[in-house]
């Protein structure tokens, strides 16, 4: 079996149009503003993805969100939570449409200056309710603005303990970069290197569920 462990959600344009509306509305739709995407549109995207998999010989994909389209940084907390839930729900619906071809890897609601324990509710939801097999972890949710310590810092330890408890791997993958000094690709390369070196030099270890770099 050929498994693609680093694949991202293919979704209709309606989902990403909602993200733009969510961000620019600034809460005018209320405390919660959720995406509405029909089964027909989502199935068209999922079927297209399966056709590509068939063409290249891929049997199974682990689907995670598109990292540059996650909401992290200093976005409104309610928007981060809503968009994270929407993205994970779309992945779960895609998995249900093709249960033999996809598995879910969930987004996390990461925000600068928020305790790492704020991720736990969504971690438990994607595992217990959605049946996901991993989570996507942004090592720099401040998006290049030096807002959080590297992954070897004790700030992250409760998250590693939670992942070990659930025997759940984390796919470490940076997101956007807003500091003006790096492109998205450059930031991705830099954060991958920092993630590896910081965990190896100072981070905790465990026999299962430890974070893995993409």
PDB file of C-alpha atoms in Angstrom:
ATOM      1  CA  UNK A   1       0.000   0.000   0.000  1.00  0.00           C
ATOM      2  CA  UNK A   2       1.257   3.477  -0.921  1.00  0.00           C
ATOM      3  CA  UNK A   3       0.363   6.060   1.747  1.00  0.00           C
ATOM      4  CA  UNK A   4       0.766   9.803   1.259  1.00  0.00           C
ATOM      5  CA  UNK A   5       1.331  11.053   4.809  1.00  0.00           C
ATOM      6  CA  UNK A   6       1.621  14.715   3.796  1.00  0.00           C
ATOM      7  CA  UNK A   7      -1.530  15.672   1.920  1.00  0.00           C
ATOM      8  CA  UNK A   8      -3.787  18.679   2.354  1.00  0.00           C
ATOM      9  CA  UNK A   9      -7.513  19.167   2.023  1.00  0.00           C
ATOM     10  CA  UNK A  10      -8.891  19.764  -1.466  1.00  0.00           C
ATOM     11  CA  UNK A  11     -12.095  21.737  -0.930  1.00  0.00           C
ATOM     12  CA  UNK A  12     -14.413  23.851  -3.073  1.00  0.00           C
ATOM     13  CA  UNK A  13     -13.866  27.593  -3.453  1.00  0.00           C
ATOM     14  CA  UNK A  14     -16.921  28.236  -1.282  1.00  0.00           C
ATOM     15  CA  UNK A  15     -14.989  27.155   1.809  1.00  0.00           C
ATOM     16  CA  UNK A  16     -12.137  29.569   1.222  1.00  0.00           C
ATOM     17  CA  UNK A  17     -14.494  32.385   0.239  1.00  0.00           C
ATOM     18  CA  UNK A  18     -16.079  31.938   3.658  1.00  0.00           C
ATOM     19  CA  UNK A  19     -12.659  32.327   5.285  1.00  0.00           C
ATOM     20  CA  UNK A  20     -12.251  35.729   3.616  1.00  0.00           C
ATOM     21  CA  UNK A  21     -15.690  36.818   4.800  1.00  0.00           C
ATOM     22  CA  UNK A  22     -14.934  35.580   8.303  1.00  0.00           C
ATOM     23  CA  UNK A  23     -11.730  37.591   8.559  1.00  0.00           C
ATOM     24  CA  UNK A  24     -12.976  40.878   7.086  1.00  0.00           C
ATOM     25  CA  UNK A  25     -16.334  40.840   8.907  1.00  0.00           C
ATOM     26  CA  UNK A  26     -14.629  41.391  12.277  1.00  0.00           C
ATOM     27  CA  UNK A  27     -17.384  39.665  14.210  1.00  0.00           C
ATOM     28  CA  UNK A  28     -20.342  41.478  12.657  1.00  0.00           C
ATOM     29  CA  UNK A  29     -22.125  38.154  12.121  1.00  0.00           C
ATOM     30  CA  UNK A  30     -22.052  37.385  15.833  1.00  0.00           C
ATOM     31  CA  UNK A  31     -19.831  35.353  18.102  1.00  0.00           C
ATOM     32  CA  UNK A  32     -19.879  32.365  15.757  1.00  0.00           C
ATOM     33  CA  UNK A  33     -19.927  32.380  11.947  1.00  0.00           C
ATOM     34  CA  UNK A  34     -19.639  28.937  10.397  1.00  0.00           C
ATOM     35  CA  UNK A  35     -19.060  27.825   6.808  1.00  0.00           C
ATOM     36  CA  UNK A  36     -21.821  26.280   4.711  1.00  0.00           C
ATOM     37  CA  UNK A  37     -20.573  23.956   1.961  1.00  0.00           C
ATOM     38  CA  UNK A  38     -22.919  21.565   0.195  1.00  0.00           C
ATOM     39  CA  UNK A  39     -22.240  17.839  -0.040  1.00  0.00           C
ATOM     40  CA  UNK A  40     -22.328  18.125  -3.831  1.00  0.00           C
ATOM     41  CA  UNK A  41     -19.526  20.682  -3.987  1.00  0.00           C
ATOM     42  CA  UNK A  42     -17.402  18.900  -1.417  1.00  0.00           C
ATOM     43  CA  UNK A  43     -17.886  15.564  -3.154  1.00  0.00           C
ATOM     44  CA  UNK A  44     -16.774  17.067  -6.474  1.00  0.00           C
ATOM     45  CA  UNK A  45     -13.519  18.171  -4.838  1.00  0.00           C
ATOM     46  CA  UNK A  46     -13.032  14.834  -3.090  1.00  0.00           C
ATOM     47  CA  UNK A  47     -13.684  12.878  -6.276  1.00  0.00           C
ATOM     48  CA  UNK A  48     -11.187  15.040  -8.150  1.00  0.00           C
ATOM     49  CA  UNK A  49      -8.583  14.276  -5.506  1.00  0.00           C
ATOM     50  CA  UNK A  50      -9.264  10.531  -5.745  1.00  0.00           C
ATOM     51  CA  UNK A  51      -8.824  10.645  -9.523  1.00  0.00           C
ATOM     52  CA  UNK A  52      -5.404  12.268  -9.058  1.00  0.00           C
ATOM     53  CA  UNK A  53      -4.478   9.625  -6.472  1.00  0.00           C
ATOM     54  CA  UNK A  54      -5.504   6.864  -8.861  1.00  0.00           C
ATOM     55  CA  UNK A  55      -3.450   8.416 -11.647  1.00  0.00           C
ATOM     56  CA  UNK A  56      -0.242   8.413  -9.588  1.00  0.00           C
ATOM     57  CA  UNK A  57      -0.860   5.164  -7.708  1.00  0.00           C
ATOM     58  CA  UNK A  58      -1.593   6.513  -4.213  1.00  0.00           C
ATOM     59  CA  UNK A  59      -3.795   4.227  -2.119  1.00  0.00           C
ATOM     60  CA  UNK A  60      -4.363   6.379   0.971  1.00  0.00           C
ATOM     61  CA  UNK A  61      -3.862  10.015   1.935  1.00  0.00           C
ATOM     62  CA  UNK A  62      -3.610  11.569   5.385  1.00  0.00           C
ATOM     63  CA  UNK A  63      -5.495  14.837   4.883  1.00  0.00           C
ATOM     64  CA  UNK A  64      -4.576  17.910   6.897  1.00  0.00           C
ATOM     65  CA  UNK A  65      -5.608  21.567   6.394  1.00  0.00           C
ATOM     66  CA  UNK A  66      -3.731  23.787   3.974  1.00  0.00           C
ATOM     67  CA  UNK A  67      -1.272  25.446   6.407  1.00  0.00           C
ATOM     68  CA  UNK A  68      -1.112  28.861   4.700  1.00  0.00           C
ATOM     69  CA  UNK A  69      -4.911  29.078   5.005  1.00  0.00           C
ATOM     70  CA  UNK A  70      -5.121  28.368   8.721  1.00  0.00           C
ATOM     71  CA  UNK A  71      -5.988  31.225  11.066  1.00  0.00           C
ATOM     72  CA  UNK A  72      -3.294  31.737  13.703  1.00  0.00           C
ATOM     73  CA  UNK A  73      -1.281  34.766  14.713  1.00  0.00           C
ATOM     74  CA  UNK A  74      -3.330  37.583  16.222  1.00  0.00           C
ATOM     75  CA  UNK A  75      -6.644  36.748  14.563  1.00  0.00           C
ATOM     76  CA  UNK A  76      -9.789  36.948  16.738  1.00  0.00           C
ATOM     77  CA  UNK A  77     -10.078  33.906  18.994  1.00  0.00           C
ATOM     78  CA  UNK A  78     -13.661  33.185  17.948  1.00  0.00           C
ATOM     79  CA  UNK A  79     -12.625  33.290  14.287  1.00  0.00           C
ATOM     80  CA  UNK A  80      -9.705  30.941  14.922  1.00  0.00           C
ATOM     81  CA  UNK A  81     -11.968  28.462  16.707  1.00  0.00           C
ATOM     82  CA  UNK A  82     -14.692  28.632  14.046  1.00  0.00           C
ATOM     83  CA  UNK A  83     -12.314  28.271  11.109  1.00  0.00           C
ATOM     84  CA  UNK A  84     -10.425  25.426  12.772  1.00  0.00           C
ATOM     85  CA  UNK A  85     -13.691  23.596  13.413  1.00  0.00           C
ATOM     86  CA  UNK A  86     -14.909  24.239   9.864  1.00  0.00           C
ATOM     87  CA  UNK A  87     -11.699  22.926   8.318  1.00  0.00           C
ATOM     88  CA  UNK A  88     -11.670  19.821  10.479  1.00  0.00           C
ATOM     89  CA  UNK A  89     -15.331  19.170   9.759  1.00  0.00           C
ATOM     90  CA  UNK A  90     -14.641  19.397   6.002  1.00  0.00           C
ATOM     91  CA  UNK A  91     -11.836  16.872   6.361  1.00  0.00           C
ATOM     92  CA  UNK A  92     -14.124  14.558   8.339  1.00  0.00           C
ATOM     93  CA  UNK A  93     -16.839  14.821   5.677  1.00  0.00           C
ATOM     94  CA  UNK A  94     -14.276  14.073   2.959  1.00  0.00           C
ATOM     95  CA  UNK A  95     -13.108  10.991   4.853  1.00  0.00           C
ATOM     96  CA  UNK A  96     -16.691   9.766   5.166  1.00  0.00           C
ATOM     97  CA  UNK A  97     -17.167  10.144   1.399  1.00  0.00           C
ATOM     98  CA  UNK A  98     -14.118   7.961   0.693  1.00  0.00           C
ATOM     99  CA  UNK A  99     -13.379   6.009   3.897  1.00  0.00           C
ATOM    100  CA  UNK A 100     -10.937   3.670   2.171  1.00  0.00           C
ATOM    101  CA  UNK A 101      -8.885   6.486   0.629  1.00  0.00           C
ATOM    102  CA  UNK A 102      -8.512   9.155   3.328  1.00  0.00           C
ATOM    103  CA  UNK A 103      -7.683   9.626   7.017  1.00  0.00           C
ATOM    104  CA  UNK A 104      -7.939  12.906   8.918  1.00  0.00           C
ATOM    105  CA  UNK A 105      -5.188  15.054  10.457  1.00  0.00           C
ATOM    106  CA  UNK A 106      -6.721  17.976  12.320  1.00  0.00           C
ATOM    107  CA  UNK A 107      -6.003  21.680  12.549  1.00  0.00           C
ATOM    108  CA  UNK A 108      -5.417  23.230  15.975  1.00  0.00           C
ATOM    109  CA  UNK A 109      -6.709  26.640  17.182  1.00  0.00           C
ATOM    110  CA  UNK A 110      -3.345  28.282  17.852  1.00  0.00           C
ATOM    111  CA  UNK A 111      -3.137  31.917  18.904  1.00  0.00           C
ATOM    112  CA  UNK A 112      -0.293  34.067  20.196  1.00  0.00           C
ATOM    113  CA  UNK A 113      -0.227  34.496  24.003  1.00  0.00           C
ATOM    114  CA  UNK A 114      -2.913  31.853  24.605  1.00  0.00           C
ATOM    115  CA  UNK A 115      -2.072  28.900  26.895  1.00  0.00           C
ATOM    116  CA  UNK A 116      -1.117  25.727  25.072  1.00  0.00           C
ATOM    117  CA  UNK A 117      -3.910  23.935  26.938  1.00  0.00           C
ATOM    118  CA  UNK A 118      -6.392  25.888  24.791  1.00  0.00           C
ATOM    119  CA  UNK A 119      -5.682  23.343  22.051  1.00  0.00           C
ATOM    120  CA  UNK A 120      -6.881  20.384  24.082  1.00  0.00           C
ATOM    121  CA  UNK A 121     -10.622  20.637  23.412  1.00  0.00           C
ATOM    122  CA  UNK A 122     -10.142  20.438  19.650  1.00  0.00           C
ATOM    123  CA  UNK A 123      -7.566  17.671  19.983  1.00  0.00           C
ATOM    124  CA  UNK A 124     -10.049  15.595  21.942  1.00  0.00           C
ATOM    125  CA  UNK A 125     -12.849  16.412  19.484  1.00  0.00           C
ATOM    126  CA  UNK A 126     -10.937  15.358  16.372  1.00  0.00           C
ATOM    127  CA  UNK A 127      -9.880  12.111  18.051  1.00  0.00           C
ATOM    128  CA  UNK A 128     -13.056  11.143  19.912  1.00  0.00           C
ATOM    129  CA  UNK A 129     -15.722  12.522  17.556  1.00  0.00           C
ATOM    130  CA  UNK A 130     -14.056  12.676  14.135  1.00  0.00           C
ATOM    131  CA  UNK A 131     -11.710   9.686  14.382  1.00  0.00           C
ATOM    132  CA  UNK A 132      -8.611  11.545  13.170  1.00  0.00           C
ATOM    133  CA  UNK A 133      -5.192   9.911  13.313  1.00  0.00           C
ATOM    134  CA  UNK A 134      -3.068  13.005  13.953  1.00  0.00           C
ATOM    135  CA  UNK A 135      -2.939  16.789  14.279  1.00  0.00           C
ATOM    136  CA  UNK A 136      -1.189  19.576  12.380  1.00  0.00           C
ATOM    137  CA  UNK A 137       1.044  21.671  14.643  1.00  0.00           C
ATOM    138  CA  UNK A 138       2.310  25.112  13.637  1.00  0.00           C
ATOM    139  CA  UNK A 139       5.690  25.638  15.362  1.00  0.00           C
ATOM    140  CA  UNK A 140       5.322  29.410  14.897  1.00  0.00           C
ATOM    141  CA  UNK A 141       1.689  30.524  15.180  1.00  0.00           C
ATOM    142  CA  UNK A 142       2.981  34.095  15.556  1.00  0.00           C
ATOM    143  CA  UNK A 143       3.778  33.867  11.824  1.00  0.00           C
ATOM    144  CA  UNK A 144       7.342  35.132  11.929  1.00  0.00           C
ATOM    145  CA  UNK A 145       6.752  37.837  14.554  1.00  0.00           C
ATOM    146  CA  UNK A 146       8.726  36.140  17.357  1.00  0.00           C
ATOM    147  CA  UNK A 147       5.633  35.749  19.521  1.00  0.00           C
ATOM    148  CA  UNK A 148       6.199  32.258  20.924  1.00  0.00           C
ATOM    149  CA  UNK A 149       9.235  30.200  22.018  1.00  0.00           C
ATOM    150  CA  UNK A 150      10.665  27.328  19.937  1.00  0.00           C
ATOM    151  CA  UNK A 151       9.313  23.801  20.332  1.00  0.00           C
ATOM    152  CA  UNK A 152      11.936  22.796  22.886  1.00  0.00           C
ATOM    153  CA  UNK A 153      10.616  25.359  25.399  1.00  0.00           C
ATOM    154  CA  UNK A 154       8.573  24.198  28.443  1.00  0.00           C
ATOM    155  CA  UNK A 155       5.610  26.190  27.050  1.00  0.00           C
ATOM    156  CA  UNK A 156       4.954  23.257  24.746  1.00  0.00           C
ATOM    157  CA  UNK A 157       5.451  20.432  27.271  1.00  0.00           C
ATOM    158  CA  UNK A 158       1.765  20.033  28.262  1.00  0.00           C
ATOM    159  CA  UNK A 159       0.940  19.539  24.586  1.00  0.00           C
ATOM    160  CA  UNK A 160       3.546  16.796  24.226  1.00  0.00           C
ATOM    161  CA  UNK A 161       2.182  15.104  27.333  1.00  0.00           C
ATOM    162  CA  UNK A 162      -1.320  15.249  25.846  1.00  0.00           C
ATOM    163  CA  UNK A 163      -0.126  13.750  22.567  1.00  0.00           C
ATOM    164  CA  UNK A 164       1.668  10.986  24.435  1.00  0.00           C
ATOM    165  CA  UNK A 165      -1.459  10.306  26.479  1.00  0.00           C
ATOM    166  CA  UNK A 166      -3.509   9.882  23.293  1.00  0.00           C
ATOM    167  CA  UNK A 167      -0.706   8.139  21.348  1.00  0.00           C
ATOM    168  CA  UNK A 168      -1.262  10.815  18.709  1.00  0.00           C
ATOM    169  CA  UNK A 169       1.397  12.065  16.253  1.00  0.00           C
ATOM    170  CA  UNK A 170       1.765  15.722  15.316  1.00  0.00           C
ATOM    171  CA  UNK A 171       2.705  16.794  11.813  1.00  0.00           C
ATOM    172  CA  UNK A 172       4.877  19.876  12.348  1.00  0.00           C
ATOM    173  CA  UNK A 173       4.226  22.364   9.553  1.00  0.00           C
ATOM    174  CA  UNK A 174       4.620  26.142   9.585  1.00  0.00           C
ATOM    175  CA  UNK A 175       1.931  28.455   8.266  1.00  0.00           C
ATOM    176  CA  UNK A 176       1.980  32.033   7.043  1.00  0.00           C
ATOM    177  CA  UNK A 177       4.836  34.494   7.479  1.00  0.00           C
ATOM    178  CA  UNK A 178       4.128  38.189   8.098  1.00  0.00           C
ATOM    179  CA  UNK A 179       7.499  39.640   9.070  1.00  0.00           C
ATOM    180  CA  UNK A 180       8.474  40.886   5.602  1.00  0.00           C
ATOM    181  CA  UNK A 181      11.920  39.250   5.752  1.00  0.00           C
ATOM    182  CA  UNK A 182      10.968  35.804   4.451  1.00  0.00           C
ATOM    183  CA  UNK A 183       8.758  34.347   1.812  1.00  0.00           C
ATOM    184  CA  UNK A 184       6.322  31.594   2.789  1.00  0.00           C
ATOM    185  CA  UNK A 185       8.753  28.979   1.460  1.00  0.00           C
ATOM    186  CA  UNK A 186      11.731  30.479   3.301  1.00  0.00           C
ATOM    187  CA  UNK A 187       9.786  30.604   6.560  1.00  0.00           C
ATOM    188  CA  UNK A 188       8.728  27.000   6.079  1.00  0.00           C
ATOM    189  CA  UNK A 189      12.352  25.867   5.656  1.00  0.00           C
ATOM    190  CA  UNK A 190      13.547  27.927   8.635  1.00  0.00           C
ATOM    191  CA  UNK A 191      10.826  26.674  10.970  1.00  0.00           C
ATOM    192  CA  UNK A 192      11.392  23.046   9.986  1.00  0.00           C
ATOM    193  CA  UNK A 193      15.053  23.398  10.937  1.00  0.00           C
ATOM    194  CA  UNK A 194      14.281  25.206  14.186  1.00  0.00           C
ATOM    195  CA  UNK A 195      11.696  22.587  15.113  1.00  0.00           C
ATOM    196  CA  UNK A 196      14.161  19.739  14.703  1.00  0.00           C
ATOM    197  CA  UNK A 197      17.087  21.373  16.465  1.00  0.00           C
ATOM    198  CA  UNK A 198      15.071  22.822  19.357  1.00  0.00           C
ATOM    199  CA  UNK A 199      13.337  19.530  20.151  1.00  0.00           C
ATOM    200  CA  UNK A 200      16.536  17.506  19.901  1.00  0.00           C
ATOM    201  CA  UNK A 201      18.535  19.878  22.065  1.00  0.00           C
ATOM    202  CA  UNK A 202      16.099  20.697  24.874  1.00  0.00           C
ATOM    203  CA  UNK A 203      12.766  19.005  24.289  1.00  0.00           C
ATOM    204  CA  UNK A 204      11.180  16.129  26.208  1.00  0.00           C
ATOM    205  CA  UNK A 205      11.053  12.604  24.830  1.00  0.00           C
ATOM    206  CA  UNK A 206       8.415   9.907  24.972  1.00  0.00           C
ATOM    207  CA  UNK A 207       8.035   6.485  23.466  1.00  0.00           C
ATOM    208  CA  UNK A 208       4.816   7.243  21.574  1.00  0.00           C
ATOM    209  CA  UNK A 209       2.974  10.227  20.230  1.00  0.00           C
ATOM    210  CA  UNK A 210       6.042  12.422  19.896  1.00  0.00           C
ATOM    211  CA  UNK A 211       5.918  15.233  17.345  1.00  0.00           C
ATOM    212  CA  UNK A 212       7.322  14.470  13.898  1.00  0.00           C
ATOM    213  CA  UNK A 213       8.592  16.938  11.357  1.00  0.00           C
ATOM    214  CA  UNK A 214       7.093  17.080   7.881  1.00  0.00           C
TER     215      UNK A 214
END
